[in-house]
Amino acid sequence: YCTSTATDDADEDIFRVKIGTLDNSSTCASVGTGVGSVQNLYSSYASGAGAPAPGVVISGGNNPLTIQIGTCGGNFNNATAVWIDYNRNGNFEATEKVYMSSAPVQGPHTETGSAFIPSSALSGITLMRVVNVETFNPSGITPCGTYNWGETEDYLVDIRPCVPAQLTTQPTSATTNCGGSASFRVAASGDNPSFVWEYRTSPTAQWAFVADGGFFSGASTNTLTITGA
């Protein structure tokens, strides 16, 4: 793979990368586990003792992505881009950019989004590159070469075909009295299942989405709990 590195170790630094089952955190004092790592400039977490296991990501769907940017110096406008080598040919191509900041942000911040990996991507372990650059132009970030301020981090990800989510256990009825508690639980299989619950106040009322608060908790999990009904 081509190299990508900053030339100045001050200012922006990547503090956390989370996608699929990969979740790696670092600080200004961290040095990557892999060959070629240089503190605050380039960190390879694709090899070496203590490197995180390849993160499982799915093809044919969106993968939630979190990137935390910190600072080891001043606060300036910066942006982030991410590439995954879908075809495993050793190059990061324009079509393999899975995420880009929508706009530059000044100083430390956390970006959340999703990385769509097409179903045509080859299954197996491949390289993912995260690049943060001090810039006003996110679209100008490239996966290779040098830049002044920021950091590049490399990781391994394991691309697997998407398994659609299915309910495997339905919730069962529960009864409680005023002031009492009750729980409803559902089980699901597949990749990245998410959960919502609905309620209504009478057999003829319209259904509404449950939100955490009051006597509801677990509204976005597989177990909804009512406390103090």
Short mmCIF file of C-alpha atoms in Angstrom, two decimals:
data_model
loop_
_atom_site.label_atom_id
_atom_site.label_comp_id
_atom_site.label_asym_id
_atom_site.label_seq_id
_atom_site.Cartn_x
_atom_site.Cartn_y
_atom_site.Cartn_z
CA TYR A 1 0.00 0.00 0.00
CA CYS A 2 1.03 3.62 -0.53
CA THR A 3 2.13 5.69 2.45
CA SER A 4 0.19 8.51 4.06
CA THR A 5 1.58 10.66 6.85
CA ALA A 6 1.63 14.12 8.36
CA THR A 7 4.88 16.08 8.51
CA ASP A 8 4.18 17.93 11.77
CA ASP A 9 3.28 16.18 15.05
CA ALA A 10 1.33 19.06 16.61
CA ASP A 11 -2.39 19.78 16.57
CA GLU A 12 -4.93 17.18 15.32
CA ASP A 13 -4.77 13.50 16.33
CA ILE A 14 -7.14 10.54 15.92
CA PHE A 15 -8.26 9.43 19.38
CA ARG A 16 -10.83 6.72 18.53
CA VAL A 17 -11.95 4.66 15.54
CA LYS A 18 -15.08 2.50 15.85
CA ILE A 19 -16.65 0.52 13.01
CA GLY A 20 -18.26 -2.92 13.10
CA THR A 21 -16.57 -4.91 15.87
CA LEU A 22 -13.47 -2.68 15.75
CA ASP A 23 -13.11 -0.12 18.54
CA ASN A 24 -9.64 1.32 19.10
CA SER A 25 -8.72 4.29 21.27
CA SER A 26 -5.41 6.16 21.54
CA THR A 27 -3.91 9.36 22.95
CA CYS A 28 -1.25 11.89 22.04
CA ALA A 29 1.28 9.59 23.72
CA SER A 30 0.28 6.48 21.73
CA VAL A 31 2.43 4.85 19.08
CA GLY A 32 0.92 2.39 16.61
CA THR A 33 1.70 -1.31 16.98
CA GLY A 34 2.79 -1.82 13.37
CA VAL A 35 5.91 -1.17 11.33
CA GLY A 36 6.46 2.45 10.30
CA SER A 37 4.39 4.00 13.08
CA VAL A 38 5.51 7.48 14.14
CA GLN A 39 3.93 9.12 17.18
CA ASN A 40 1.22 11.67 16.26
CA LEU A 41 1.98 11.34 12.51
CA TYR A 42 1.16 7.81 11.36
CA SER A 43 -0.15 4.83 13.34
CA SER A 44 -0.42 1.33 11.93
CA TYR A 45 -2.71 -0.93 13.94
CA ALA A 46 -2.72 -3.56 11.19
CA SER A 47 0.10 -5.63 12.70
CA GLY A 48 2.37 -6.03 15.69
CA ALA A 49 1.92 -7.08 19.29
CA GLY A 50 -1.24 -5.59 20.79
CA ALA A 51 -2.87 -4.76 17.45
CA PRO A 52 -6.67 -5.00 17.57
CA ALA A 53 -8.32 -7.98 15.89
CA PRO A 54 -9.65 -7.26 12.38
CA GLY A 55 -13.00 -5.53 12.76
CA VAL A 56 -15.92 -7.43 11.24
CA VAL A 57 -17.85 -5.23 8.78
CA ILE A 58 -20.66 -6.21 6.44
CA SER A 59 -20.97 -5.82 2.69
CA GLY A 60 -24.27 -4.91 1.09
CA GLY A 61 -25.18 -2.55 3.92
CA ASN A 62 -24.27 0.39 6.12
CA ASN A 63 -21.75 0.06 8.95
CA PRO A 64 -22.08 2.62 11.79
CA LEU A 65 -18.87 4.63 12.13
CA THR A 66 -17.49 6.80 14.94
CA ILE A 67 -14.27 8.81 14.72
CA GLN A 68 -13.07 10.95 17.62
CA ILE A 69 -10.60 13.70 16.82
CA GLY A 70 -8.52 15.29 19.58
CA THR A 71 -5.68 17.77 19.66
CA CYS A 72 -2.03 17.54 20.73
CA GLY A 73 -1.49 21.26 20.17
CA GLY A 74 -3.72 24.01 18.76
CA ASN A 75 -7.31 23.97 17.52
CA PHE A 76 -7.76 24.42 13.77
CA ASN A 77 -10.24 23.40 11.07
CA ASN A 78 -9.88 19.74 10.16
CA ALA A 79 -11.71 16.97 8.31
CA THR A 80 -11.57 13.18 8.02
CA ALA A 81 -11.88 10.59 5.26
CA VAL A 82 -11.90 6.77 5.33
CA TRP A 83 -11.04 4.19 2.67
CA ILE A 84 -11.48 0.39 2.61
CA ASP A 85 -9.72 -1.70 -0.05
CA TYR A 86 -12.86 -3.53 -1.31
CA ASN A 87 -11.14 -5.45 -4.10
CA ARG A 88 -8.03 -6.20 -2.02
CA ASN A 89 -5.67 -5.13 -4.81
CA GLY A 90 -3.36 -3.10 -2.56
CA ASN A 91 -4.64 0.29 -3.75
CA PHE A 92 -7.10 2.80 -2.32
CA GLU A 93 -9.27 3.88 -5.23
CA ALA A 94 -11.74 6.76 -5.43
CA THR A 95 -14.67 4.31 -5.36
CA GLU A 96 -13.36 2.83 -2.10
CA LYS A 97 -13.87 5.99 -0.04
CA VAL A 98 -16.52 4.98 2.51
CA TYR A 99 -16.70 8.19 4.55
CA MET A 100 -15.83 11.87 4.32
CA SER A 101 -16.58 14.75 6.69
CA SER A 102 -19.47 16.84 5.43
CA ALA A 103 -17.63 20.03 6.48
CA PRO A 104 -14.46 20.98 8.38
CA VAL A 105 -14.73 21.34 12.16
CA GLN A 106 -12.46 23.47 14.34
CA GLY A 107 -10.71 21.58 17.12
CA PRO A 108 -11.60 18.36 18.94
CA HIS A 109 -14.90 16.68 18.03
CA THR A 110 -16.52 13.33 17.36
CA GLU A 111 -17.89 12.42 13.95
CA THR A 112 -20.59 9.79 13.51
CA GLY A 113 -21.85 8.40 10.23
CA SER A 114 -22.02 5.17 8.29
CA ALA A 115 -19.76 3.39 5.85
CA PHE A 116 -21.57 1.65 3.00
CA ILE A 117 -19.71 -1.36 1.63
CA PRO A 118 -21.18 -2.70 -1.63
CA SER A 119 -22.19 -6.35 -1.97
CA SER A 120 -19.58 -6.66 -4.74
CA ALA A 121 -16.75 -6.19 -2.20
CA LEU A 122 -14.53 -9.25 -1.80
CA SER A 123 -15.02 -11.07 1.48
CA GLY A 124 -12.04 -11.44 3.77
CA ILE A 125 -9.43 -9.36 5.58
CA THR A 126 -8.30 -6.11 3.98
CA LEU A 127 -6.87 -2.70 4.93
CA MET A 128 -8.84 0.34 6.10
CA ARG A 129 -7.21 3.78 6.23
CA VAL A 130 -8.43 6.75 8.32
CA VAL A 131 -6.93 10.14 7.46
CA ASN A 132 -7.48 13.37 9.40
CA VAL A 133 -6.07 16.55 7.88
CA GLU A 134 -6.02 20.19 8.94
CA THR A 135 -7.97 21.62 6.01
CA PHE A 136 -10.95 23.68 4.87
CA ASN A 137 -11.67 21.21 2.04
CA PRO A 138 -12.69 17.65 3.02
CA SER A 139 -12.91 16.54 -0.62
CA GLY A 140 -9.22 17.37 -1.08
CA ILE A 141 -8.08 14.67 1.37
CA THR A 142 -6.29 11.81 -0.40
CA PRO A 143 -5.38 8.33 0.90
CA CYS A 144 -1.70 8.60 -0.13
CA GLY A 145 1.12 11.14 0.21
CA THR A 146 2.06 13.71 2.83
CA TYR A 147 0.28 16.66 4.39
CA ASN A 148 1.19 19.18 7.07
CA TRP A 149 -0.96 18.59 10.19
CA GLY A 150 -3.17 15.68 11.20
CA GLU A 151 -2.73 11.92 11.46
CA THR A 152 -3.25 8.72 9.47
CA GLU A 153 -4.24 5.40 11.05
CA ASP A 154 -4.37 1.97 9.34
CA TYR A 155 -6.48 -1.00 10.46
CA LEU A 156 -7.49 -4.44 9.25
CA VAL A 157 -11.18 -5.17 8.68
CA ASP A 158 -12.86 -8.47 7.85
CA ILE A 159 -15.54 -8.00 5.19
CA ARG A 160 -18.40 -10.49 5.49
CA PRO A 161 -21.67 -10.78 3.52
CA CYS A 162 -24.65 -9.19 5.23
CA VAL A 163 -26.97 -11.56 7.09
CA PRO A 164 -30.45 -9.94 7.26
CA ALA A 165 -31.81 -9.45 10.75
CA GLN A 166 -34.67 -11.70 11.81
CA LEU A 167 -36.66 -12.01 15.02
CA THR A 168 -35.93 -15.36 16.64
CA THR A 169 -37.89 -14.87 19.85
CA GLN A 170 -41.08 -12.81 20.10
CA PRO A 171 -41.96 -10.94 23.30
CA THR A 172 -44.48 -12.58 25.62
CA SER A 173 -47.34 -10.92 27.47
CA ALA A 174 -46.80 -9.53 30.96
CA THR A 175 -49.19 -8.21 33.59
CA THR A 176 -48.51 -5.74 36.40
CA ASN A 177 -50.40 -3.45 38.76
CA CYS A 178 -50.13 0.29 39.24
CA GLY A 179 -46.69 1.03 40.63
CA GLY A 180 -45.39 -2.36 39.55
CA SER A 181 -42.82 -3.41 36.96
CA ALA A 182 -42.77 -5.57 33.84
CA SER A 183 -40.31 -6.44 31.08
CA PHE A 184 -40.66 -7.48 27.45
CA ARG A 185 -37.80 -9.16 25.63
CA VAL A 186 -37.15 -10.09 22.00
CA ALA A 187 -34.19 -11.88 20.39
CA ALA A 188 -32.87 -11.32 16.88
CA SER A 189 -30.23 -12.83 14.61
CA GLY A 190 -28.28 -11.31 11.74
CA ASP A 191 -25.97 -8.32 11.37
CA ASN A 192 -26.49 -5.07 13.27
CA PRO A 193 -30.08 -5.59 14.41
CA SER A 194 -31.72 -2.53 15.93
CA PHE A 195 -34.83 -2.33 18.07
CA VAL A 196 -37.83 -0.05 18.54
CA TRP A 197 -40.93 -0.57 20.65
CA GLU A 198 -44.46 0.79 20.32
CA TYR A 199 -47.28 1.22 22.82
CA ARG A 200 -50.89 2.30 22.96
CA THR A 201 -53.10 3.25 25.89
CA SER A 202 -56.22 1.33 24.85
CA PRO A 203 -57.20 -1.35 22.29
CA THR A 204 -58.49 1.34 19.94
CA ALA A 205 -55.82 4.00 20.42
CA GLN A 206 -53.11 4.58 17.80
CA TRP A 207 -49.68 3.05 18.30
CA ALA A 208 -46.82 5.40 19.28
CA PHE A 209 -43.07 4.87 19.58
CA VAL A 210 -41.67 4.32 23.06
CA ALA A 211 -38.95 6.73 24.24
CA ASP A 212 -36.78 6.31 27.33
CA GLY A 213 -37.98 8.34 30.28
CA GLY A 214 -40.74 8.21 32.86
CA PHE A 215 -41.46 4.55 33.50
CA PHE A 216 -39.91 3.32 30.20
CA SER A 217 -36.30 2.18 29.81
CA GLY A 218 -34.52 0.14 27.14
CA ALA A 219 -36.54 1.67 24.30
CA SER A 220 -33.74 1.08 21.76
CA THR A 221 -32.62 -2.31 23.10
CA ASN A 222 -34.01 -5.84 22.88
CA THR A 223 -35.49 -5.56 26.41
CA LEU A 224 -38.13 -2.97 27.27
CA THR A 225 -38.72 -2.41 30.99
CA ILE A 226 -41.63 -0.63 32.66
CA THR A 227 -40.94 0.54 36.22
CA GLY A 228 -43.57 2.14 38.43
CA ALA A 229 -46.44 1.53 36.00
#
